[in-house]
């Protein structure tokens, strides 16, 4: 452990020129860490479109010890939503803040690209991941019953980055009278555009 | 074959039914959707075919007219009934592919 | 973590093609080799997003047909187990119990491929698909072992038939595939085409046969008999599960419980036969999902699962007598809120009973149910609800037009109203998520109801009422009723958030403030409704239309309003107390905090995120963040003021919960209160337990408040007011002993090490 602690780590952005080597290392790292299995095309899906939102932690021998994979796209025609799909750190390198650093890099990159919000899911048994994201300001927005193949439930964690993201209301009249007494005189006005 | 030609050849196969033989002897039949430089092939709506075990063959012979769990594969070289099942959308990794056939 | 099944969409089966295949390996390989790293050739309509759902062949985690290198192929596929082999009585008992475990694991939400379909006996019975009961055999040649042939086979077949009924029941109601239940049958059929009479006959034969065996030890005979009887009664229970609407009898479920007790007593007699189950069978099943291991649940868990299922079904009977909408809703809600939550079969059956033949409980037309609810809350003995009953054909008669308008109201509101109670039968995560969505619909419904109210006002010539400030207004009964529904839903969103553990500790002061804010809004609304009901009653008395039926209707409505008010006051007061308590903990920096000092986002953004379900709601409007912040932190109030607020509120809460408990779960009808006052039924017991748990949480809160008071006073006397209090604060998790009630998070507060040293 102490040996690892002293070794130098480098944090790099995914580089498509090194696809074969990187993807193989990522798959190894992630399949060991996460319960869900992913095919090669899962990686393709993320890396071909959002390779710049993937960050890697490499040790002094250029061996991959941590990875975060994410994407960023409009959600149902609404807010620009970042999604953290996978996060993994080699067992012997845990507890050194590598995961936090990687997630911060991904979030910062998404902020630079004008993300409105960032979401992800995590198994409810994965308390370490939950603590990590909550420390970064994420809130649990909902619980997802038996979400994963292994039957475990999940929490959806969300981080808003901009005011007004949560509002889908378009034509609300803020000067409308409050309910219940006075409201009825003007109640024919359309109050809710959602 | 240059890249352009290669792409047009492969594109011409999209949507067609391929039979992909894997290194473990199974065959996968499905609609060709996607491939890459490593021949990692995506098939949609695919079925897995497996050579039946010796005892299954005997059993099937014994049953004669009763046909079950088996689909007649009208391939020239496949004359026995192979057991098949629907497995849906799959990726066959290039390094596990031993033969590709076009229906 | 991305879920593997994100986009696994079933595709239509390709048309069979019969052209001779051509080997294109060389051309394909050469062409592919010309592609750049990262270059894809793909169908334009096929997105990489869809590709995410593809299962990778030859990957042991994804390929259910995968055989590991070194594993012998024949060995891997061959099932060596001989289903005709002799079995001892203890093995038969063991197998029956193993099968019961698999059946219950399936009930719990695991797929058949990981449970029952790993049984070689079950596989043999179901494949090839039998068309008749005779075709459903373990082997073409029957076993000479009668205990296998007669007893085990009858047991397996009856089990499968019960699964068929359960499958059909769940699949016909609201449920979530994979989340609640896996309906996937892998191209097998659970004997759905075979009439249940055959199964009873086989079971009876088996029971007879066992009775007459001299070679089987009597304790084994008893064990086998009780298992066969259990199968018989369970099959009968699920076979006729809707008949309870007519018979009001849960006799077969009760018999199941008796047999289940005998089964539980003899579990140790059985000897499991692990060889009779094989994961290899998964390689034969049509499956678009990754391979998954055999699910093993403990025998006692399986028995408990079935016991609970039967008990829930029995207790359900108690809600079948329709005694008004609020009683009905209270019964359903109490039942579905049981811990652990009733199984998906029970929740599906409950849905089927709730709305059967477009009637509530098969007897109350949906319109009547809706009208009863309106009468209870806003329109007791109202002409608006009677207009449809009178056969008025004269268009000039106001009742004719009222009937028309009310028809349009029923058309629009009946379904969403029934859905509110039906969706309570979903799994708890979905209950909250569903309400988050439907509350927006109810917001729109309220506007529609207002328009209908205004039409009715004109037609019925409702006299205006003078309210505070000299303004006049009308009762708006339908929109008032709608608003009440919406307020209930908004409160449920907040309260279920506690149950599902979605709030961070630092959110607790704000959420409890918001809860009390909703309650006071709701209390104001109930006051308004009461004002109009009182006025209507007065008008009625003046006009001399005072008959017994009217009196009873008004009585029930006032009683209902009173009960609602008491309950909401109780919630409100408790929320105020916890809010104040948490404010103090936050103020003195002893409340645990999930967000770190370098967190992204801000309190304002987190508030927006948390209150997202409330954002699109026009009434009540979301409290603006600044106001929320001031209120939630009790800005400007001294510690003493906040402490007093907490103490006062918790005292009031304890009284109000006492009163709520005394009111009981159900409104007793005046007419039959004397006849129905018997021993409290199971559902009512559950309801009382829940209230008592809440009262325990109140007491815990009182103690916590006093602990904080002492710490603050102590710190003040040491003139170290600014310092962090020396208190240890733990937020008890759901299920822990100190969490008396899911909806009431009472912090566990103990003096910290420092104050222990000083005091």
mmCIF file of C-alpha atoms in Angstrom, chain B residues 1-3 6-7 9-11 13-15 17-19 22-24 26 28 31-37 39 41-42 44-45 47-48 50-51 53-56 59 62-63 66 68-69 74-76 85-93 96 98-103, chain C residues 11-14 17-25 27-46 48 50-51 53-58 63-67 73-74 77-78 124 127-128 140 188 282-289:
data_model
loop_
_atom_site.group_PDB
_atom_site.id
_atom_site.type_symbol
_atom_site.label_atom_id
_atom_site.label_comp_id
_atom_site.label_asym_id
_atom_site.label_seq_id
_atom_site.Cartn_x
_atom_site.Cartn_y
_atom_site.Cartn_z
ATOM 1 C CA UNK B 1 -9.728 -3.734 -52.029
ATOM 2 C CA UNK B 2 -9.387 -0.156 -50.787
ATOM 3 C CA UNK B 3 -11.219 1.266 -47.824
ATOM 4 C CA UNK B 6 -14.425 -2.365 -48.340
ATOM 5 C CA UNK B 7 -17.017 -0.067 -46.827
ATOM 6 C CA UNK B 9 -18.980 -4.200 -49.716
ATOM 7 C CA UNK B 10 -19.771 -4.374 -46.010
ATOM 8 C CA UNK B 11 -22.553 -1.825 -46.315
ATOM 9 C CA UNK B 13 -24.473 -6.751 -46.426
ATOM 10 C CA UNK B 14 -26.271 -4.621 -43.847
ATOM 11 C CA UNK B 15 -29.746 -5.835 -43.085
ATOM 12 C CA UNK B 17 -29.088 -12.524 -42.775
ATOM 13 C CA UNK B 18 -25.657 -13.807 -41.817
ATOM 14 C CA UNK B 19 -24.652 -17.128 -40.351
ATOM 15 C CA UNK B 22 -18.055 -19.334 -33.579
ATOM 16 C CA UNK B 23 -14.944 -21.027 -32.312
ATOM 17 C CA UNK B 24 -16.942 -23.208 -29.950
ATOM 18 C CA UNK B 26 -22.115 -22.791 -32.364
ATOM 19 C CA UNK B 28 -25.536 -17.634 -34.943
ATOM 20 C CA UNK B 31 -29.613 -9.696 -39.304
ATOM 21 C CA UNK B 32 -26.276 -7.981 -39.867
ATOM 22 C CA UNK B 33 -26.301 -4.569 -38.234
ATOM 23 C CA UNK B 34 -22.761 -3.445 -37.644
ATOM 24 C CA UNK B 35 -19.065 -4.382 -37.776
ATOM 25 C CA UNK B 36 -15.659 -2.852 -37.184
ATOM 26 C CA UNK B 37 -12.027 -3.391 -38.108
ATOM 27 C CA UNK B 39 -14.867 -8.085 -37.296
ATOM 28 C CA UNK B 41 -20.229 -8.324 -35.692
ATOM 29 C CA UNK B 42 -23.613 -7.258 -34.349
ATOM 30 C CA UNK B 44 -30.126 -8.491 -34.499
ATOM 31 C CA UNK B 45 -32.935 -10.890 -33.795
ATOM 32 C CA UNK B 47 -30.885 -17.453 -33.090
ATOM 33 C CA UNK B 48 -28.260 -19.688 -31.613
ATOM 34 C CA UNK B 50 -25.897 -25.826 -31.500
ATOM 35 C CA UNK B 51 -25.000 -29.307 -32.648
ATOM 36 C CA UNK B 53 -25.313 -33.983 -28.153
ATOM 37 C CA UNK B 54 -25.062 -37.657 -29.034
ATOM 38 C CA UNK B 55 -27.882 -38.696 -26.761
ATOM 39 C CA UNK B 56 -30.169 -36.001 -28.082
ATOM 40 C CA UNK B 59 -33.537 -39.524 -28.584
ATOM 41 C CA UNK B 62 -36.285 -42.622 -31.380
ATOM 42 C CA UNK B 63 -38.996 -40.035 -31.461
ATOM 43 C CA UNK B 66 -42.321 -36.026 -33.034
ATOM 44 C CA UNK B 68 -39.642 -30.509 -30.860
ATOM 45 C CA UNK B 69 -37.126 -27.965 -29.685
ATOM 46 C CA UNK B 74 -31.804 -26.161 -44.577
ATOM 47 C CA UNK B 75 -28.117 -25.725 -45.060
ATOM 48 C CA UNK B 76 -26.245 -27.878 -47.470
ATOM 49 C CA UNK B 85 -33.124 -20.775 -29.483
ATOM 50 C CA UNK B 86 -33.788 -17.082 -29.786
ATOM 51 C CA UNK B 87 -31.119 -14.949 -28.186
ATOM 52 C CA UNK B 88 -31.836 -11.551 -29.694
ATOM 53 C CA UNK B 89 -29.278 -8.793 -30.214
ATOM 54 C CA UNK B 90 -25.700 -10.062 -29.995
ATOM 55 C CA UNK B 91 -22.099 -9.153 -30.681
ATOM 56 C CA UNK B 92 -19.882 -11.928 -31.964
ATOM 57 C CA UNK B 93 -16.285 -10.879 -31.255
ATOM 58 C CA UNK B 96 -14.142 -15.972 -32.086
ATOM 59 C CA UNK B 98 -14.473 -19.093 -37.722
ATOM 60 C CA UNK B 99 -16.788 -18.681 -40.676
ATOM 61 C CA UNK B 100 -19.243 -16.149 -42.052
ATOM 62 C CA UNK B 101 -21.989 -17.193 -44.429
ATOM 63 C CA UNK B 102 -24.529 -15.094 -46.267
ATOM 64 C CA UNK B 103 -28.025 -16.417 -46.704
ATOM 65 C CA UNK C 11 -37.015 -7.219 -32.343
ATOM 66 C CA UNK C 12 -39.543 -8.959 -34.526
ATOM 67 C CA UNK C 13 -38.613 -12.422 -35.598
ATOM 68 C CA UNK C 14 -37.006 -12.492 -39.031
ATOM 69 C CA UNK C 17 -35.161 -17.650 -45.359
ATOM 70 C CA UNK C 18 -34.337 -20.709 -47.274
ATOM 71 C CA UNK C 19 -31.703 -19.693 -49.821
ATOM 72 C CA UNK C 20 -28.497 -21.689 -49.707
ATOM 73 C CA UNK C 21 -25.834 -19.854 -47.728
ATOM 74 C CA UNK C 22 -22.640 -18.647 -49.333
ATOM 75 C CA UNK C 23 -19.293 -18.585 -47.545
ATOM 76 C CA UNK C 24 -18.096 -14.987 -47.443
ATOM 77 C CA UNK C 25 -15.502 -15.352 -44.704
ATOM 78 C CA UNK C 27 -14.221 -11.268 -48.465
ATOM 79 C CA UNK C 28 -15.699 -10.117 -45.188
ATOM 80 C CA UNK C 29 -12.417 -10.487 -43.342
ATOM 81 C CA UNK C 30 -10.476 -8.629 -45.967
ATOM 82 C CA UNK C 31 -12.997 -5.816 -46.156
ATOM 83 C CA UNK C 32 -13.117 -5.456 -42.394
ATOM 84 C CA UNK C 33 -9.327 -5.332 -42.198
ATOM 85 C CA UNK C 34 -9.373 -2.247 -44.435
ATOM 86 C CA UNK C 35 -11.371 -0.292 -41.870
ATOM 87 C CA UNK C 36 -9.588 2.190 -39.628
ATOM 88 C CA UNK C 37 -9.404 1.629 -35.898
ATOM 89 C CA UNK C 38 -12.667 2.976 -34.642
ATOM 90 C CA UNK C 39 -14.347 3.009 -38.014
ATOM 91 C CA UNK C 40 -17.750 1.307 -38.081
ATOM 92 C CA UNK C 41 -19.925 0.056 -40.864
ATOM 93 C CA UNK C 42 -23.446 0.048 -39.608
ATOM 94 C CA UNK C 43 -27.057 0.115 -40.593
ATOM 95 C CA UNK C 44 -28.133 3.745 -40.682
ATOM 96 C CA UNK C 45 -31.228 3.046 -38.673
ATOM 97 C CA UNK C 46 -29.222 1.130 -36.114
ATOM 98 C CA UNK C 48 -24.781 2.774 -31.274
ATOM 99 C CA UNK C 50 -29.098 0.246 -29.498
ATOM 100 C CA UNK C 51 -25.789 -1.613 -29.713
ATOM 101 C CA UNK C 53 -27.986 -3.687 -25.402
ATOM 102 C CA UNK C 54 -26.180 -6.388 -27.409
ATOM 103 C CA UNK C 55 -24.991 -9.461 -25.562
ATOM 104 C CA UNK C 56 -21.428 -10.443 -26.275
ATOM 105 C CA UNK C 57 -21.039 -14.034 -27.380
ATOM 106 C CA UNK C 58 -18.272 -16.042 -25.715
ATOM 107 C CA UNK C 63 -23.513 -15.396 -23.218
ATOM 108 C CA UNK C 64 -25.933 -17.851 -21.677
ATOM 109 C CA UNK C 65 -24.757 -20.505 -24.142
ATOM 110 C CA UNK C 66 -21.111 -20.101 -23.234
ATOM 111 C CA UNK C 67 -19.146 -23.192 -22.346
ATOM 112 C CA UNK C 73 -19.080 -29.915 -24.461
ATOM 113 C CA UNK C 74 -21.118 -33.034 -24.169
ATOM 114 C CA UNK C 77 -24.986 -29.750 -22.340
ATOM 115 C CA UNK C 78 -25.880 -33.235 -21.316
ATOM 116 C CA UNK C 124 -39.277 -32.630 -18.714
ATOM 117 C CA UNK C 127 -40.858 -29.666 -23.055
ATOM 118 C CA UNK C 128 -41.921 -30.733 -25.571
ATOM 119 C CA UNK C 140 -41.785 -41.135 -22.521
ATOM 120 C CA UNK C 188 -42.461 -22.503 -22.544
ATOM 121 C CA UNK C 282 -30.572 -22.182 -19.250
ATOM 122 C CA UNK C 283 -28.626 -23.060 -22.387
ATOM 123 C CA UNK C 284 -31.826 -24.494 -23.851
ATOM 124 C CA UNK C 285 -34.086 -21.570 -23.032
ATOM 125 C CA UNK C 286 -34.823 -18.829 -25.507
ATOM 126 C CA UNK C 287 -33.272 -15.944 -23.707
ATOM 127 C CA UNK C 288 -32.261 -12.442 -24.611
ATOM 128 C CA UNK C 289 -30.718 -11.793 -21.236
#
